[in-house]
Coordinates of C-alpha atoms in Angstrom, one line a residue:
M1 CA 0.0 0.2 0.0
S2 CA 1.2 3.4 -0.9
T3 CA -0.1 5.5 1.8
D4 CA 1.3 8.6 3.7
K5 CA 0.2 7.2 7.1
P6 CA 1.9 4.5 8.8
E7 CA -0.2 1.1 8.9
S8 CA -1.0 1.5 12.2
Q9 CA -2.8 4.8 11.6
Q10 CA -4.7 3.8 8.5
K11 CA -8.5 3.3 9.2
P12 CA -10.3 0.5 7.6
A13 CA -13.0 1.2 4.9
P14 CA -16.2 1.2 6.7
D15 CA -18.9 -1.6 5.8
P16 CA -21.6 -0.8 3.4
A17 CA -24.8 0.2 4.9
P18 CA -27.1 -2.8 5.2
H19 CA -30.2 -2.5 3.1
P20 CA -33.5 -2.0 5.0
P21 CA -35.7 -4.8 4.7
D22 CA -39.0 -5.0 2.5
E23 CA -41.2 -5.3 5.6
P24 CA -40.8 -4.5 9.3
E25 CA -39.4 -6.9 11.7
I26 CA -41.6 -9.1 13.7
T27 CA -41.6 -8.0 17.2
Q28 CA -42.7 -9.6 20.6
E29 CA -45.1 -6.9 21.1
E30 CA -48.7 -7.7 21.2
S31 CA -50.8 -5.8 18.7
V32 CA -53.3 -3.3 19.3
P33 CA -56.8 -4.8 18.8
V34 CA -58.8 -3.3 15.9
D35 CA -62.0 -5.0 16.6
R36 CA -62.5 -4.3 20.2
R37 CA -61.6 -1.5 22.9
D38 CA -57.9 -1.5 24.1
T39 CA -58.7 -1.8 27.9
E40 CA -55.1 -2.3 28.9
G41 CA -54.0 0.8 26.9
E42 CA -57.0 2.9 28.4
R43 CA -56.1 1.8 31.8
L44 CA -52.4 2.8 31.5
M45 CA -53.3 6.0 30.0
D46 CA -55.7 6.6 33.2
Q47 CA -53.0 5.6 35.3
L48 CA -50.6 7.9 33.7
G49 CA -53.1 11.0 33.8
R50 CA -53.5 10.0 37.6
E51 CA -49.6 10.1 38.1
R52 CA -49.5 13.7 36.4
R53 CA -52.0 15.5 38.0
Q54 CA -50.9 14.2 41.4
K55 CA -47.3 15.5 40.5
Q56 CA -48.7 18.8 39.3
A57 CA -50.8 19.2 42.7
E58 CA -47.4 18.5 44.7
D59 CA -45.3 21.2 42.6

C-alpha cells in the first residue's frame, strides 16, 4: 500500500450500510386490537393521567 500514514494509523474502509428489509421486523409486542376496545391501553393512560395530576398538585 502506498499511503502517507503508517499502517497503524490507517483506518479500514467502513462496511457498506445494510439494506433495509422490505417489511418491518416482527416484534414480540402484542398488536393493538382493532375489533374491540384497548382496555389495557386505556387503563395505562388513565394511570398516567392520575400520576401527572398528582405530581402537578405536589409542585
